[in-house]
């Protein structure tokens, strides 16, 4: 009897889902977790829009916020979980979404987390619809022109200017707080304005670097709960993606340049998995040890991913091997550098969880796809973030102090260009900071490193970070096997063969030249002698 009742219950459940599709959708619906900020985007958004949302999540993660994000349909019943909501350029949403957002705005302190509601509108179209739906059309001014000129000043620096486009522009009339300016059709509005619970940025194109930088700055101000400006974060000069086989003299020249200027810097080294005691590697690590003792810190780049199916355990294993090789040479990486889209994949997040400090580069890992989650999972690991800077000029220096930024320097550039970037960072109002002034840690299967209070401890043993020049033997035993020796001998023979072919070719050309010269001389001299001998 009991079995029949269970079957009957299951049948009713299945039939109810068949005849009530909304119930079935609700069961499969993704749940939005409570957090500091909720980002809402359009239903059915395309890849470009989702990429922009991921950019926003990334930038706000660097500022230490726990973020949730979802479409308007997924978010409409979750508004009360948040005190701060961003509506990003909404064009498609349920009929009752505006009504629920309006109710959220008016409810004051009736939120689950307490506090007052704050809504940031990025873009113009949805803000117009939202105010019109509430019979508040008199609260905004609409300008039909599609092009605007931005003027904005970052942290006391020279004013930045740029163009922005949209279908139309809208400004809140009673915006008591106005920052920056947006000139549209001869009328001057704001780049960020606030009125009551509403804050508005009338530009949604975050692919525009100036708009992106303004969003970062204004989002930090919007979320700042105190009077005055938000905390100022530092920037870091990063000599990026340095390989052991690159020109060691060039690296040493750059290191000495920065050390002589008393400028803190970071060297991001590529991982090595074998041959850590080869002379070239030993020489490379000696320069890194010199850098460590003269204001420079070393971080390790994540292994280059070429796996269509990412194997997190393999990556962690190889990272451990690379760290062990550097540690044996007296080089102690403090942090991990990763492509920026590693923030959105569960497997790469687990790899990053081994490190306290994470530096992100502008690169994206083309083999990594974002996991189907609606919250920035990396927040739970409590990382110290140093994100890639938003370059507003050719030098790439940071203009935004809302999060710690990395300014990359390439050894492929000539010294004059490197010096320009260094001087620009030194003269910037965004301060430079040393990684040695922060706490760091990482763990692998074999090793545990902690650094705090200017003391680095590896597997329970304190390490000496002073520089001691190495000594080198006259000959190094490469311990090559038969195949490697044969390959080396063949390479030497090939070089000799190329030299011999070159010499033979030169001799051949020389003989041809001499033969042509002799034939020409004999022919012309012989003809001339015969003509002179004629009576």
Coordinates of C-alpha atoms in Angstrom, one line a residue:
X1 CA 0.0 0.0 0.0
X2 CA 2.8 2.4 1.0
X3 CA 4.6 1.7 -2.3
X4 CA 1.4 2.5 -4.3
X5 CA 1.1 5.8 -2.5
X6 CA 4.7 6.8 -3.3
X7 CA 4.1 5.9 -7.0
X8 CA 0.9 7.9 -7.0
X9 CA 2.7 10.9 -5.4
X10 CA 5.4 10.7 -8.0
X11 CA 2.9 10.6 -10.8
X12 CA 1.0 13.6 -9.5
X13 CA 4.4 15.5 -9.1
X14 CA 5.4 14.7 -12.7
X15 CA 2.0 15.5 -14.2
X16 CA 1.9 18.8 -12.3
X17 CA 5.3 19.7 -13.8
X18 CA 4.1 18.8 -17.3
X19 CA 1.0 20.9 -17.1
X20 CA 2.7 23.7 -15.2
X21 CA 5.9 24.4 -17.0
X22 CA 6.7 27.4 -14.7
X23 CA 6.9 24.9 -11.7
X24 CA 9.4 22.7 -13.6
X25 CA 11.4 25.8 -14.5
X26 CA 11.5 26.8 -10.8
X27 CA 12.9 23.5 -9.8
X28 CA 15.8 23.7 -12.3
X29 CA 16.3 27.4 -11.7
X30 CA 19.8 28.5 -10.5
X31 CA 19.8 30.0 -7.0
X32 CA 21.4 33.4 -6.4
X33 CA 23.4 33.5 -3.2
X34 CA 23.3 36.6 -0.9
X35 CA 26.3 38.9 -1.2
X36 CA 27.5 42.4 -1.2
X37 CA 26.4 43.3 -4.7
X38 CA 24.0 41.8 -7.2
X39 CA 24.6 42.4 -11.0
X40 CA 21.5 42.1 -13.1
X41 CA 21.7 41.7 -16.9
X42 CA 19.2 41.2 -19.7
X43 CA 17.3 37.9 -20.3
X44 CA 18.9 36.0 -23.2
X45 CA 22.0 38.1 -23.2
X46 CA 24.6 37.3 -25.9
X47 CA 28.2 36.3 -25.4
X48 CA 29.5 39.9 -25.6
X49 CA 27.1 41.1 -22.9
X50 CA 28.1 38.2 -20.6
X51 CA 31.8 38.9 -21.2
X52 CA 31.2 42.5 -20.0
X53 CA 29.4 41.2 -17.0
X54 CA 32.3 38.9 -16.2
X55 CA 34.6 42.0 -16.6
X56 CA 32.4 43.8 -14.0
X57 CA 32.5 40.8 -11.6
X58 CA 36.3 40.6 -12.0
X59 CA 36.9 44.3 -11.3
X60 CA 34.6 44.3 -8.2
X61 CA 36.2 41.1 -7.0
X62 CA 39.6 42.9 -6.9
X63 CA 37.9 45.4 -4.5
X64 CA 37.0 42.5 -2.1
X65 CA 33.3 42.3 -2.7
X66 CA 31.2 39.1 -2.7
X67 CA 29.2 39.2 -5.9
X68 CA 26.2 37.5 -7.3
X69 CA 25.0 37.9 -10.9
X70 CA 22.1 36.7 -13.0
X71 CA 19.5 37.7 -15.6
X72 CA 16.5 39.8 -14.8
X73 CA 14.2 36.7 -14.6
X74 CA 16.7 34.9 -12.3
X75 CA 17.1 38.0 -10.1
X76 CA 13.7 39.5 -9.7
X77 CA 12.7 37.5 -6.6
X78 CA 16.1 37.8 -5.0
X79 CA 16.4 41.6 -4.7
X80 CA 15.8 41.7 -0.9
X81 CA 19.0 39.7 -0.3
X82 CA 21.1 42.7 -1.4
X83 CA 21.6 46.3 -0.3
X84 CA 23.5 47.1 -3.6
X85 CA 22.2 46.2 -7.0
X86 CA 23.7 47.0 -10.5
X87 CA 21.3 47.1 -13.5
X88 CA 23.6 46.7 -16.5
X89 CA 22.1 48.0 -19.7
X90 CA 18.8 46.0 -19.5
X91 CA 16.9 45.6 -22.7
X92 CA 14.9 42.4 -22.0
X93 CA 13.2 41.6 -18.7
X94 CA 9.9 40.2 -17.3
X95 CA 6.9 42.4 -17.2
X96 CA 6.9 42.6 -13.4
X97 CA 10.6 43.2 -13.0
X98 CA 10.3 47.1 -13.0
X99 CA 7.5 46.9 -10.4
X100 CA 9.5 44.7 -8.1
X101 CA 12.6 46.9 -8.5
X102 CA 10.5 50.0 -7.7
X103 CA 9.1 48.3 -4.6
X104 CA 12.7 47.4 -3.6
X105 CA 13.7 51.1 -4.0
X106 CA 10.9 52.3 -1.7
X107 CA 11.2 49.7 1.1
X108 CA 14.0 51.6 2.9
X109 CA 15.5 49.4 5.6
X110 CA 13.3 46.4 4.9
X111 CA 16.1 44.3 3.4
X112 CA 17.2 40.9 4.6
X113 CA 20.7 42.2 5.2
X114 CA 19.6 45.5 6.7
X115 CA 20.6 48.9 5.5
X116 CA 19.2 51.0 2.6
X117 CA 18.7 50.0 -1.0
X118 CA 21.2 51.3 -3.5
X119 CA 20.7 50.9 -7.3
X120 CA 23.3 51.7 -9.9
X121 CA 22.0 52.0 -13.5
X122 CA 24.7 51.5 -16.1
X123 CA 23.3 52.7 -19.4
X124 CA 20.3 54.8 -20.3
X125 CA 17.4 52.8 -21.9
X126 CA 16.3 50.8 -18.8
X127 CA 16.5 53.8 -16.5
X128 CA 14.1 55.7 -18.8
X129 CA 11.7 52.8 -18.8
X130 CA 12.0 52.4 -15.0
X131 CA 11.1 56.0 -14.3
X132 CA 8.4 56.2 -16.9
X133 CA 6.7 53.1 -15.5
X134 CA 6.6 54.8 -12.1
X135 CA 5.2 58.1 -13.5
X136 CA 8.5 59.8 -12.8
X137 CA 9.2 61.0 -16.3
X138 CA 9.8 64.6 -15.0
X139 CA 12.9 63.3 -13.1
X140 CA 15.2 63.0 -16.1
X141 CA 16.3 64.9 -19.2
X142 CA 16.6 62.9 -22.5
X143 CA 19.0 63.9 -25.3
X144 CA 18.6 62.2 -28.6
X145 CA 22.2 62.7 -29.9
X146 CA 24.2 59.4 -30.1
X147 CA 27.7 60.7 -29.4
X148 CA 29.1 62.3 -26.2
X149 CA 32.4 63.7 -25.1
X150 CA 33.7 62.5 -21.7
X151 CA 35.8 64.6 -19.4
X152 CA 37.0 62.9 -16.2
X153 CA 39.8 63.4 -13.7
X154 CA 41.4 60.4 -11.8
X155 CA 43.0 61.1 -8.4
X156 CA 44.2 64.6 -9.2
X157 CA 45.8 63.7 -12.5
X158 CA 45.4 65.5 -15.8
X159 CA 41.9 65.4 -17.2
X160 CA 41.1 62.4 -19.4
X161 CA 39.0 62.9 -22.5
X162 CA 37.3 60.4 -24.8
X163 CA 34.2 59.7 -27.0
X164 CA 31.3 57.5 -26.1
X165 CA 28.3 56.3 -28.2
X166 CA 24.8 55.2 -27.3
X167 CA 21.3 55.2 -28.8
X168 CA 20.5 58.3 -26.7
X169 CA 21.6 59.8 -23.4
X170 CA 19.7 60.5 -20.2
X171 CA 20.5 62.5 -17.1
X172 CA 18.8 62.7 -13.7
X173 CA 17.7 66.3 -13.1
X174 CA 18.0 66.2 -9.3
X175 CA 21.4 64.5 -9.1
X176 CA 22.9 66.1 -6.1
X177 CA 26.2 64.3 -6.5
X178 CA 27.9 64.8 -10.0
X179 CA 31.3 63.6 -11.0
X180 CA 33.0 64.0 -14.4
X181 CA 31.2 65.5 -17.3
X182 CA 29.5 64.2 -20.5
X183 CA 29.0 66.7 -23.2
X184 CA 26.1 65.7 -25.5
X185 CA 24.8 68.0 -28.3
X186 CA 26.2 71.1 -26.5
X187 CA 24.6 70.2 -23.2
X188 CA 26.8 69.2 -20.2
X189 CA 25.7 66.3 -18.0
X190 CA 27.5 64.1 -15.5
X191 CA 29.5 60.9 -16.0
X192 CA 28.2 59.6 -12.7
X193 CA 25.2 61.2 -10.8
X194 CA 23.2 60.2 -7.8
X195 CA 19.7 61.1 -6.6
X196 CA 18.4 59.3 -3.5
X197 CA 18.7 55.6 -3.9
X198 CA 19.6 55.9 -7.6
X199 CA 23.0 56.2 -9.1
X200 CA 23.5 56.5 -12.8
X201 CA 26.5 56.1 -15.2
X202 CA 25.2 57.0 -18.7
X203 CA 27.7 54.9 -20.6
X204 CA 27.5 51.1 -20.8
X205 CA 30.4 50.3 -23.2
X206 CA 33.0 48.8 -20.9
X207 CA 35.1 47.9 -24.0
X208 CA 35.9 51.7 -24.0
X209 CA 38.8 51.8 -21.6
X210 CA 38.0 55.2 -20.3
X211 CA 34.4 54.1 -19.5
X212 CA 35.8 51.0 -17.9
X213 CA 38.2 53.0 -15.7
X214 CA 35.3 55.4 -14.7
X215 CA 33.1 52.4 -13.8
X216 CA 35.8 51.0 -11.5
X217 CA 36.3 54.3 -9.7
X218 CA 32.6 55.2 -9.4
X219 CA 31.6 51.7 -8.2
X220 CA 34.2 52.0 -5.4
X221 CA 32.7 55.3 -4.4
X222 CA 29.1 54.0 -4.7
X223 CA 29.9 51.0 -2.4
X224 CA 32.0 53.1 0.1
X225 CA 29.9 53.3 3.3
X226 CA 31.9 56.2 4.9
X227 CA 32.4 59.9 4.2
X228 CA 35.3 60.9 2.0
X229 CA 37.1 58.9 -0.7
X230 CA 37.6 55.1 -0.7
X231 CA 40.9 53.5 0.3
X232 CA 43.8 54.1 -2.1
X233 CA 45.4 50.9 -3.4
X234 CA 48.9 50.7 -4.9
X235 CA 50.4 49.7 -8.3
X236 CA 53.2 47.2 -9.0
X237 CA 55.8 47.2 -11.7
X238 CA 55.8 43.6 -13.1
X239 CA 58.6 42.4 -15.4
X240 CA 56.3 40.0 -17.1
X241 CA 56.7 36.4 -18.3
X242 CA 60.5 36.1 -18.0
X243 CA 61.9 32.8 -19.4
X244 CA 65.2 31.4 -18.1
X245 CA 66.6 31.3 -21.6
X246 CA 66.1 35.0 -22.2
X247 CA 69.0 37.4 -22.3
X248 CA 70.3 37.4 -18.7
X249 CA 72.3 40.6 -19.3
X250 CA 69.2 42.5 -20.3
X251 CA 67.3 41.2 -17.2
X252 CA 70.2 42.2 -14.9
X253 CA 70.3 45.7 -16.6
X254 CA 66.6 46.2 -15.8
X255 CA 67.0 44.9 -12.3
X256 CA 69.9 47.2 -11.6
X257 CA 68.0 50.2 -13.1
X258 CA 65.1 49.6 -10.7
X259 CA 67.3 48.8 -7.7
X260 CA 69.4 52.0 -8.3
X261 CA 66.2 54.1 -8.3
X262 CA 65.0 52.4 -5.1
X263 CA 61.9 51.3 -7.0
X264 CA 60.0 48.2 -5.8
X265 CA 59.3 45.7 -8.6
X266 CA 58.1 42.2 -9.3
X267 CA 59.5 39.6 -11.7
X268 CA 57.0 37.1 -13.1
X269 CA 59.0 33.9 -14.0
X270 CA 57.8 31.1 -16.2
X271 CA 57.8 27.6 -14.6
X272 CA 60.6 25.1 -15.3
X273 CA 60.1 21.4 -14.6
X274 CA 63.5 19.8 -15.4
X275 CA 67.2 20.8 -15.6
X276 CA 67.0 23.2 -12.7
X277 CA 70.8 22.9 -12.2
X278 CA 71.9 23.6 -15.7
X279 CA 74.3 26.5 -16.0
X280 CA 71.9 28.8 -17.8
X281 CA 69.2 28.2 -15.1
X282 CA 71.8 28.7 -12.3
X283 CA 72.8 32.0 -13.9
X284 CA 69.2 33.1 -14.3
X285 CA 68.4 32.2 -10.6
X286 CA 71.5 34.2 -9.5
X287 CA 70.0 37.3 -11.0
X288 CA 66.7 36.5 -9.3
X289 CA 68.4 36.2 -6.0
X290 CA 70.1 39.5 -6.6
X291 CA 66.7 41.0 -7.4
X292 CA 65.2 39.5 -4.2
X293 CA 67.9 41.2 -2.1
X294 CA 67.5 44.6 -3.8
X295 CA 63.8 45.4 -3.6
X296 CA 62.5 42.9 -6.2
X297 CA 60.0 40.1 -5.5
X298 CA 59.5 37.0 -7.6
X299 CA 56.2 35.5 -8.6
X300 CA 55.5 32.4 -10.7
X301 CA 53.4 32.3 -13.8
X302 CA 50.8 29.6 -14.1
X303 CA 51.7 26.7 -16.5
X304 CA 50.6 27.5 -20.1
X305 CA 47.4 25.5 -20.5
X306 CA 47.0 23.5 -23.7
X307 CA 44.5 20.9 -22.3
X308 CA 41.1 20.8 -23.9
X309 CA 40.0 19.1 -20.7
X310 CA 41.7 20.9 -17.8
X311 CA 43.3 18.6 -15.3
X312 CA 43.6 20.6 -12.1
X313 CA 45.7 17.9 -10.2
X314 CA 48.2 17.9 -13.1
X315 CA 48.6 21.6 -13.0
X316 CA 49.1 21.7 -9.2
X317 CA 51.7 18.9 -9.6
X318 CA 53.6 20.7 -12.2
X319 CA 53.5 24.0 -10.2
X320 CA 54.9 22.1 -7.2
X321 CA 57.8 20.8 -9.4
X322 CA 58.5 24.3 -10.7
X323 CA 58.4 25.9 -7.2
X324 CA 60.8 23.1 -5.9
X325 CA 63.3 23.9 -8.7
X326 CA 63.3 27.6 -7.9
X327 CA 63.5 27.0 -4.2
X328 CA 66.6 24.8 -4.5
X329 CA 68.3 27.7 -6.2
X330 CA 67.4 30.1 -3.4
X331 CA 64.5 31.8 -5.3
X332 CA 61.2 32.0 -3.5
X333 CA 58.1 33.0 -5.5
X334 CA 55.6 34.8 -3.3
X335 CA 52.5 34.7 -5.6
X336 CA 50.9 33.1 -8.6
X337 CA 50.1 35.0 -11.9
X338 CA 47.1 33.7 -13.9
X339 CA 45.1 34.6 -17.0
X340 CA 42.1 36.8 -15.9
X341 CA 39.4 34.4 -16.9
X342 CA 40.7 31.8 -14.4
X343 CA 38.5 33.6 -11.9
X344 CA 35.4 31.9 -13.4
X345 CA 36.2 28.2 -13.7
X346 CA 35.8 25.9 -10.7
X347 CA 39.0 23.9 -11.6
X348 CA 41.2 26.9 -12.0
X349 CA 39.8 28.4 -8.8
X350 CA 40.9 25.3 -7.0
X351 CA 44.4 25.7 -8.4
X352 CA 44.5 29.3 -7.3
X353 CA 43.3 28.3 -3.8
X354 CA 46.8 27.0 -3.1
X355 CA 48.1 30.7 -3.1
X356 CA 47.2 33.6 -0.9
X357 CA 48.3 36.3 -3.4
X358 CA 47.0 36.2 -7.0
X359 CA 48.2 38.5 -9.8
X360 CA 46.1 38.5 -13.0
X361 CA 47.3 39.3 -16.5
X362 CA 45.5 40.8 -19.4
X363 CA 45.7 37.4 -21.1
X364 CA 42.7 35.0 -21.4
X365 CA 43.1 31.2 -21.4
X366 CA 41.3 30.1 -24.6
X367 CA 40.8 26.6 -23.3
X368 CA 38.9 27.7 -20.2
X369 CA 35.2 28.2 -20.1
X370 CA 33.3 29.8 -17.2
X371 CA 31.5 27.4 -14.8
X372 CA 27.7 27.6 -14.5
X373 CA 27.7 29.6 -11.3
X374 CA 26.1 32.9 -10.3
X375 CA 28.6 34.0 -7.6
X376 CA 32.3 34.9 -7.6
X377 CA 33.5 31.6 -6.1
X378 CA 37.1 33.0 -5.6
X379 CA 35.8 35.3 -2.9
X380 CA 35.6 32.5 -0.4
X381 CA 39.4 31.9 -0.6
X382 CA 40.2 35.4 0.6
X383 CA 42.9 36.1 -1.9
X384 CA 45.0 39.2 -2.0
X385 CA 44.4 40.5 -5.6
X386 CA 46.6 42.4 -7.9
X387 CA 44.7 42.9 -11.1
X388 CA 45.8 44.0 -14.5
X389 CA 45.7 47.8 -15.0
X390 CA 43.3 49.6 -17.4
X391 CA 45.8 51.3 -19.7
X392 CA 44.6 54.8 -20.7
X393 CA 47.8 55.7 -22.4
X394 CA 50.7 54.1 -24.3
X395 CA 52.7 53.7 -21.0
X396 CA 50.1 51.5 -19.4
X397 CA 50.4 53.1 -16.0
X398 CA 47.5 52.9 -13.6
X399 CA 45.0 55.8 -13.2
X400 CA 42.7 53.9 -10.9
X401 CA 43.4 53.5 -7.2
X402 CA 40.3 51.4 -6.4
X403 CA 42.2 48.1 -6.4
X404 CA 45.8 47.0 -6.6
X405 CA 47.1 47.0 -10.2
X406 CA 50.0 45.4 -12.1
X407 CA 51.8 47.5 -14.7
X408 CA 53.5 45.0 -17.1
X409 CA 57.0 45.6 -18.5
X410 CA 58.3 43.4 -21.2
X411 CA 62.0 42.5 -21.7
X412 CA 61.3 42.5 -25.4
X413 CA 61.1 46.3 -25.2
X414 CA 64.3 48.4 -25.5
X415 CA 65.7 50.1 -22.4
X416 CA 64.4 53.6 -23.4
X417 CA 60.8 52.3 -23.5
X418 CA 61.2 50.4 -20.2
X419 CA 62.6 53.5 -18.6
X420 CA 59.6 55.6 -19.7
X421 CA 57.2 53.2 -18.0
X422 CA 59.3 53.1 -14.8
X423 CA 59.4 56.9 -14.6
X424 CA 55.7 57.2 -15.4
X425 CA 54.9 54.9 -12.5
X426 CA 57.3 56.7 -10.2
X427 CA 55.7 60.1 -11.0
X428 CA 52.1 58.8 -10.8
X429 CA 49.8 59.8 -7.9
X430 CA 49.1 56.1 -7.5
X431 CA 51.7 54.9 -5.1
X432 CA 54.2 52.0 -5.8
X433 CA 54.4 49.2 -3.2
X434 CA 56.6 46.3 -2.6
X435 CA 55.3 42.7 -2.4
X436 CA 57.7 42.3 0.6
X437 CA 55.4 44.6 2.6
X438 CA 52.5 42.1 2.5
X439 CA 52.0 38.6 3.9
X440 CA 52.0 35.7 1.5
X441 CA 51.7 31.9 1.5
X442 CA 51.2 28.9 -0.7
X443 CA 51.0 25.1 -0.2
X444 CA 51.6 22.1 -2.5
X445 CA 51.7 18.4 -1.8
X446 CA 55.4 18.7 -0.6
X447 CA 55.9 22.3 0.4
X448 CA 54.4 25.0 2.6
X449 CA 55.7 28.6 2.4
X450 CA 54.7 31.4 4.6
X451 CA 56.0 35.0 4.6
X452 CA 55.1 37.5 7.3
X453 CA 56.9 40.0 9.3
X454 CA 59.7 40.0 6.7
X455 CA 60.4 36.4 7.5
X456 CA 60.1 33.7 4.9
X457 CA 59.6 30.1 6.2
X458 CA 59.7 27.1 3.9
X459 CA 58.7 23.8 5.4
X460 CA 59.4 25.0 8.9
X461 CA 62.9 26.5 8.0
X462 CA 63.6 30.2 7.9
X463 CA 65.3 31.2 4.6
X464 CA 68.1 33.7 4.2
X465 CA 67.1 36.2 1.5
X466 CA 70.5 38.0 1.3
X467 CA 72.5 37.8 -1.9
X468 CA 75.6 35.6 -2.1
X469 CA 77.2 35.2 -5.6
X470 CA 77.4 31.6 -6.9
X471 CA 80.4 29.7 -7.9
X472 CA 80.6 27.7 -11.2
X473 CA 82.7 24.8 -12.2
X474 CA 84.7 25.0 -15.4
X475 CA 82.8 22.1 -17.0
X476 CA 79.3 20.9 -16.2
X477 CA 78.3 17.3 -16.5
X478 CA 75.0 17.3 -18.3
X479 CA 74.5 13.6 -17.6
X480 CA 73.2 13.1 -21.1
X481 CA 72.1 9.7 -22.2
X482 CA 73.1 8.0 -25.5
X483 CA 70.4 9.6 -27.5
X484 CA 71.1 13.1 -26.1
X485 CA 74.8 12.7 -26.7
X486 CA 74.1 11.6 -30.3
X487 CA 71.8 14.6 -30.8
X488 CA 74.4 16.9 -29.4
X489 CA 77.2 15.4 -31.5
X490 CA 75.0 15.6 -34.6
X491 CA 74.2 19.2 -33.9
X492 CA 78.0 20.0 -33.7
X493 CA 78.6 18.1 -36.9
X494 CA 75.8 20.0 -38.6
X495 CA 77.4 23.2 -37.6
X496 CA 80.7 22.1 -38.9
X497 CA 79.1 20.9 -42.1
X498 CA 77.4 24.3 -42.6
X499 CA 80.7 26.1 -42.1
X500 CA 82.5 23.8 -44.6
X501 CA 79.7 24.3 -47.2
X502 CA 80.0 28.1 -46.7
X503 CA 83.7 28.0 -47.3
X504 CA 83.4 25.7 -50.3
X505 CA 80.7 28.0 -51.8
X506 CA 83.0 31.0 -51.3
X507 CA 85.9 29.2 -53.0
X508 CA 83.7 28.2 -55.8
X509 CA 82.5 31.7 -56.4
X510 CA 86.1 32.9 -56.2
X511 CA 87.2 30.4 -58.9
X512 CA 84.3 31.4 -61.1
X513 CA 85.3 35.1 -60.8
X514 CA 89.0 34.3 -61.6
X515 CA 88.0 32.2 -64.6
X516 CA 85.8 34.9 -66.0
X517 CA 88.5 37.4 -65.4
X518 CA 91.2 35.4 -67.2
X519 CA 88.9 34.6 -70.1
X520 CA 88.0 38.2 -70.5
X521 CA 91.6 39.3 -70.3
X522 CA 92.8 36.7 -72.8
X523 CA 90.0 37.4 -75.2
X524 CA 90.3 41.2 -75.3
X525 CA 94.1 41.3 -75.0
X526 CA 94.4 38.6 -77.7
X527 CA 92.1 40.5 -80.1
X528 CA 93.9 43.8 -79.5
X529 CA 97.3 42.2 -80.1
X530 CA 96.1 40.7 -83.4
X531 CA 94.8 44.0 -84.6
X532 CA 98.0 45.7 -83.8
X533 CA 100.1 43.1 -85.6
X534 CA 98.1 43.6 -88.9
X535 CA 100.0 45.6 -91.6

